[in-house]
Short mmCIF file of C-alpha atoms in Angstrom, two decimals:
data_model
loop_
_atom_site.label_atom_id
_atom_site.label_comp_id
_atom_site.label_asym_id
_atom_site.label_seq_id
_atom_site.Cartn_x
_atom_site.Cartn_y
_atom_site.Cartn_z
CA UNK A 1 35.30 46.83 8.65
CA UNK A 2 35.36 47.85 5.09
CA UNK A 3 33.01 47.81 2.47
CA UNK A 4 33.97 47.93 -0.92
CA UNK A 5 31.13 49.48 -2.29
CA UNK A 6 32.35 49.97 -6.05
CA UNK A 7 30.42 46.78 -6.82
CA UNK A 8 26.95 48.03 -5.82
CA UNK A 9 24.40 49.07 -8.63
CA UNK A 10 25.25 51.41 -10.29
CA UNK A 11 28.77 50.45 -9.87
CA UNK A 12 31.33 52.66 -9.16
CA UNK A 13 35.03 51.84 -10.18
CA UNK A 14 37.66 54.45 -9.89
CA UNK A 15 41.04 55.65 -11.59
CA UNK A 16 41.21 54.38 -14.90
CA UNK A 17 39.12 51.65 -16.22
CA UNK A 18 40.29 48.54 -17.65
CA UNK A 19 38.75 46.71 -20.78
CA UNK A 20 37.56 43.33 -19.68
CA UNK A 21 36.21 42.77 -23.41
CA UNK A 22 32.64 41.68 -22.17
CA UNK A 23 30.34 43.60 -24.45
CA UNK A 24 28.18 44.56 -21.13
CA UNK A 25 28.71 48.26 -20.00
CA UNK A 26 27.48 47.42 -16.89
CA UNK A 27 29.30 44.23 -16.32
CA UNK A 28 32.53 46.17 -17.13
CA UNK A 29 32.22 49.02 -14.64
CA UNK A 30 31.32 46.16 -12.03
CA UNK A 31 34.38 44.33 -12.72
CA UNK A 32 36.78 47.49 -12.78
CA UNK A 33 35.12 48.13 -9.31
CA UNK A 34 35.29 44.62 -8.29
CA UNK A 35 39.88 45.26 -9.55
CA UNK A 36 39.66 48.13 -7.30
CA UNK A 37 38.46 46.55 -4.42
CA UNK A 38 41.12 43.69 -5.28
CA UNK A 39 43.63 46.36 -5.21
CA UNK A 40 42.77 48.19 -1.87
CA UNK A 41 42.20 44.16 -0.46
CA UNK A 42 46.20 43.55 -1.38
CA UNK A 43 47.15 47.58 0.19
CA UNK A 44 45.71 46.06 3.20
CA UNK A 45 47.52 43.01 3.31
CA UNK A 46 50.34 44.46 2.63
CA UNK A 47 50.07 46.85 5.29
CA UNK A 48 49.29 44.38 8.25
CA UNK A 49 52.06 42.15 6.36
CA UNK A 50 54.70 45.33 7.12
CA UNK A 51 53.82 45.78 10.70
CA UNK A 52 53.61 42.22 11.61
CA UNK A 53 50.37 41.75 12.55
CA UNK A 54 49.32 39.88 9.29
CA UNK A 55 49.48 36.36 11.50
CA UNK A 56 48.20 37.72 14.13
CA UNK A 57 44.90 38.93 12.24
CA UNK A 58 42.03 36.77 10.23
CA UNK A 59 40.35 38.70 7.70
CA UNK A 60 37.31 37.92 6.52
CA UNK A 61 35.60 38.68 2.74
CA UNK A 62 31.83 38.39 2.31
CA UNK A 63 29.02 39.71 0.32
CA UNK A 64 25.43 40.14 1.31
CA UNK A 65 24.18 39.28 -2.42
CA UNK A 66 24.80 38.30 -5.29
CA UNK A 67 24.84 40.18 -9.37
CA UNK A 68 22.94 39.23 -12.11
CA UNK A 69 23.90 40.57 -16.06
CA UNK A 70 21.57 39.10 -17.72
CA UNK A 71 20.99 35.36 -17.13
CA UNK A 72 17.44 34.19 -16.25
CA UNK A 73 16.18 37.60 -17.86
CA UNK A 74 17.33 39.57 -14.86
CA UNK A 75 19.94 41.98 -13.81
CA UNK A 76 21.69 43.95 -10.71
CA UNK A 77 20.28 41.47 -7.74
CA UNK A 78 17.05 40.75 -5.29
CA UNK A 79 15.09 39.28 -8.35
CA UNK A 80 15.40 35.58 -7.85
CA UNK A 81 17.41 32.85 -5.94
CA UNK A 82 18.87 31.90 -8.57
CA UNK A 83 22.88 31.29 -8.27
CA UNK A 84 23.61 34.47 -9.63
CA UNK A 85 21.33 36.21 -6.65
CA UNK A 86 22.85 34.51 -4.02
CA UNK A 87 26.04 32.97 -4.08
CA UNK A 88 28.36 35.19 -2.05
CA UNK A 89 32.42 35.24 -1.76
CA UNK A 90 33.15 33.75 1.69
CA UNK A 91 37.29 34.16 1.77
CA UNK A 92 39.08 33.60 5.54
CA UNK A 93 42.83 35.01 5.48
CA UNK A 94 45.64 33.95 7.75
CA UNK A 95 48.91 32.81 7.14
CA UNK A 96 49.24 30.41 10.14
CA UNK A 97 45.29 28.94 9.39
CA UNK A 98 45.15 28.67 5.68
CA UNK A 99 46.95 28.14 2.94
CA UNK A 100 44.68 28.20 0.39
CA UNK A 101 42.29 25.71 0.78
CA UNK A 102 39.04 25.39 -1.22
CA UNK A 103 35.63 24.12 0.72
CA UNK A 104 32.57 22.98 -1.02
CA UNK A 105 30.65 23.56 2.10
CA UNK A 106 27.02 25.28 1.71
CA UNK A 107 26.50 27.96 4.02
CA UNK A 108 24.43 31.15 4.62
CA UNK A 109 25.27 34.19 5.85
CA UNK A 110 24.18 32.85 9.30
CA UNK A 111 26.84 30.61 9.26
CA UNK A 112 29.83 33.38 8.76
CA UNK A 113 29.73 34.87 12.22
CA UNK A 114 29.77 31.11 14.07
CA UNK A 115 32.44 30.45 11.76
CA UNK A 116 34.65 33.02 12.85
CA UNK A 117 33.72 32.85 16.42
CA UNK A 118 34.82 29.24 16.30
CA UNK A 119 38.17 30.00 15.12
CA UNK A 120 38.56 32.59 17.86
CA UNK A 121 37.62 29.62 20.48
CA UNK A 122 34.72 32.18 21.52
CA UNK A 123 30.73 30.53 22.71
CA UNK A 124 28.46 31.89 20.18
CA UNK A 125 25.06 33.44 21.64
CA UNK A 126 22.80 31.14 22.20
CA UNK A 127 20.19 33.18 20.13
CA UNK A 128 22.06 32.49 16.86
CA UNK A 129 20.56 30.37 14.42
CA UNK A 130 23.90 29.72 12.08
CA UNK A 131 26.56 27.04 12.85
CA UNK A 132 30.42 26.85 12.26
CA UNK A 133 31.26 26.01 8.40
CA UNK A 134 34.00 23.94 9.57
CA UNK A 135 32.07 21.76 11.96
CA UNK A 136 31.31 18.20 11.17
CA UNK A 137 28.02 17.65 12.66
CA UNK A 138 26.60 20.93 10.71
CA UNK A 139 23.27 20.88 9.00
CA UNK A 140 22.87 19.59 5.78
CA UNK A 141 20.32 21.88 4.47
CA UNK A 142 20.55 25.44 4.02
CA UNK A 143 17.46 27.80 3.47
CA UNK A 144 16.89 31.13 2.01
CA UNK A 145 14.36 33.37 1.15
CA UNK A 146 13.96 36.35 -1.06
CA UNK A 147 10.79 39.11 0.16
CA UNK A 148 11.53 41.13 -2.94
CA UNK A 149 10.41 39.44 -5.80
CA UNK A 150 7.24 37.86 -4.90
CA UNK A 151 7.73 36.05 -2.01
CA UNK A 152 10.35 33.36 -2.85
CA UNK A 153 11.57 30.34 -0.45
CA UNK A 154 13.56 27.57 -0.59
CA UNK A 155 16.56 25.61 0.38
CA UNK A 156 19.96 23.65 -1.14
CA UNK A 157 20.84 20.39 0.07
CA UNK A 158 23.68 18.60 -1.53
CA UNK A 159 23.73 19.44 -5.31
CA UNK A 160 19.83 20.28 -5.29
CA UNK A 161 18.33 23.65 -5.19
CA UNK A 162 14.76 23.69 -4.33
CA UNK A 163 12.83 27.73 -5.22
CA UNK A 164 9.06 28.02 -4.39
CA UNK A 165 7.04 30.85 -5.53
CA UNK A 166 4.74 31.42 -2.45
CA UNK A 167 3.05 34.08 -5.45
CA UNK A 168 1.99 31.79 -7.66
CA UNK A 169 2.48 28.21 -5.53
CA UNK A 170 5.03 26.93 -8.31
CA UNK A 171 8.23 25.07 -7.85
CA UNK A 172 11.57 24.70 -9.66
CA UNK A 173 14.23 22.32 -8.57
CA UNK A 174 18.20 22.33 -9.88
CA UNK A 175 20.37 19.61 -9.98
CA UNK A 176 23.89 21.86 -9.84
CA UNK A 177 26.09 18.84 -10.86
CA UNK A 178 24.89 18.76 -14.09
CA UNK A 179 23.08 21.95 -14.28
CA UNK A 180 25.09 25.00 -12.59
CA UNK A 181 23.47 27.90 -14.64
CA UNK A 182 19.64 26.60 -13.25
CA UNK A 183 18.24 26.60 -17.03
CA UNK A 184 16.86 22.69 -17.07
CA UNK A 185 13.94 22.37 -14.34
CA UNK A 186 13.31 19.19 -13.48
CA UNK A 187 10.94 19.80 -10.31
CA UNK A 188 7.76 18.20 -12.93
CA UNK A 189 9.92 14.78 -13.30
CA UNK A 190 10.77 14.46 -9.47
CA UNK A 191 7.49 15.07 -7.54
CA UNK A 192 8.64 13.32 -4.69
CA UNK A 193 11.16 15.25 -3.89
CA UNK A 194 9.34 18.48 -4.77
CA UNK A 195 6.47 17.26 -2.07
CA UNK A 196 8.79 16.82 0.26
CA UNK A 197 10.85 20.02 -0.77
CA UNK A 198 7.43 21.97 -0.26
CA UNK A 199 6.86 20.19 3.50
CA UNK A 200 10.30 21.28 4.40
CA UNK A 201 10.00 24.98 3.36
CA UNK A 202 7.08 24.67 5.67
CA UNK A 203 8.56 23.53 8.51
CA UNK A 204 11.05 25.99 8.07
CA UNK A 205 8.70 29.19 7.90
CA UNK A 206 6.62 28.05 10.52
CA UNK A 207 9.62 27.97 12.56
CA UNK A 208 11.27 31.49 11.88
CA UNK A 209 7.42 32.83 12.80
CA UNK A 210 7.10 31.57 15.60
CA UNK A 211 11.33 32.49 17.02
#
């Protein structure tokens, strides 16, 4: 395992920095980290490409959160759910598996460990609450939660993104298609939804209590 850990807050890039022309200090020393990592990502490659075990190996790229620099009134990360808090890189590498295909699947970080133990034909435990990306007959809801900033819950299901604010019993709801950067919230003109939203988000911590 490696983690590259030039793109945490502070950020911490090395060798000579490169002028990405963003106006954002911070937002430049994360991306000269984030090169860096790039770079040690291809030494690797390269590496298990010159002994020959590159086929025989499946590397995997994730992150555990996401960066915010400024959008929403927020930076660094754990202040929200919005898109910029937690969508993570979820990259699979191998020659003989994948040649570069994109997936719009949803996911959490649940899911990554299921998903690799499906492409090494291993059982998962039957404790483990994620499923295999790849699999057909996955769940079409994904949940999340953030304990951080004032106790926030809520799920994405298809191009909707459902946040409640356990804090203040408020709700926001995304439509991503036509909305990716989460500024238009339409939860007040689809109550419905938002109801049912709230009754699912429920469900869902009622169930994590009691496992």
């Amino acid at each position: 395992m490696m983690w590259t850990f030039q793109t945490h807050y502070p950020y911490f890039p090395s060798g000579k920095e490169k002028n990405f022309e963003t106006g954002n200090h911070s937002l430049e020393k994360y991306l000269n980290g984030l090169h860096r990592a790039d770079e040690a990502l291809k030494s690797i490659v390269a590496g298990l490409e010159k002994r020959g075990l590159l086929e025989s190996t499946l590397i995997v790229i994730s992150g555990d959160h996401g960066e915010a620099f400024g959008r929403h009134n927020q930076v660094t990360h754990a202040a929200a759910l919005y898109e910029e808090n937690i969508h993570v890189p979820f990259i699979l590498i191998n020659p003989l598996l994948f040649k570069g295909e994109r997936m719009a699947n949803v996911g959490g970080i649940s899911d990554v460990a299921p998903t690799i133990f499906s492409i090494l034909n291993k059982p998962c435990p039957e404790q483990w609450q994620g499923e295999n990306l790849f699999s057909v007959n996955r769940r079409k809801r994904v949940y999340f939660f953030n304990p951080y900033a004032g106790y926030l819950f809520g799920f994405r299901e298809g191009d909707y993104k459902y946040i409640f604010n356990a804090s203040d019993n408020s709700s926001q709801l995304y439509d991503l298609s036509i909305d990716p950067q989460e500024e238009n919230n339409i939860a007040d003109s689809n109550r419905a939804f938002v109801k049912e939203a709230g009754k699912h988000v429920s469900s869902w911590m009622a169930y994590q209590n009691n496992y």
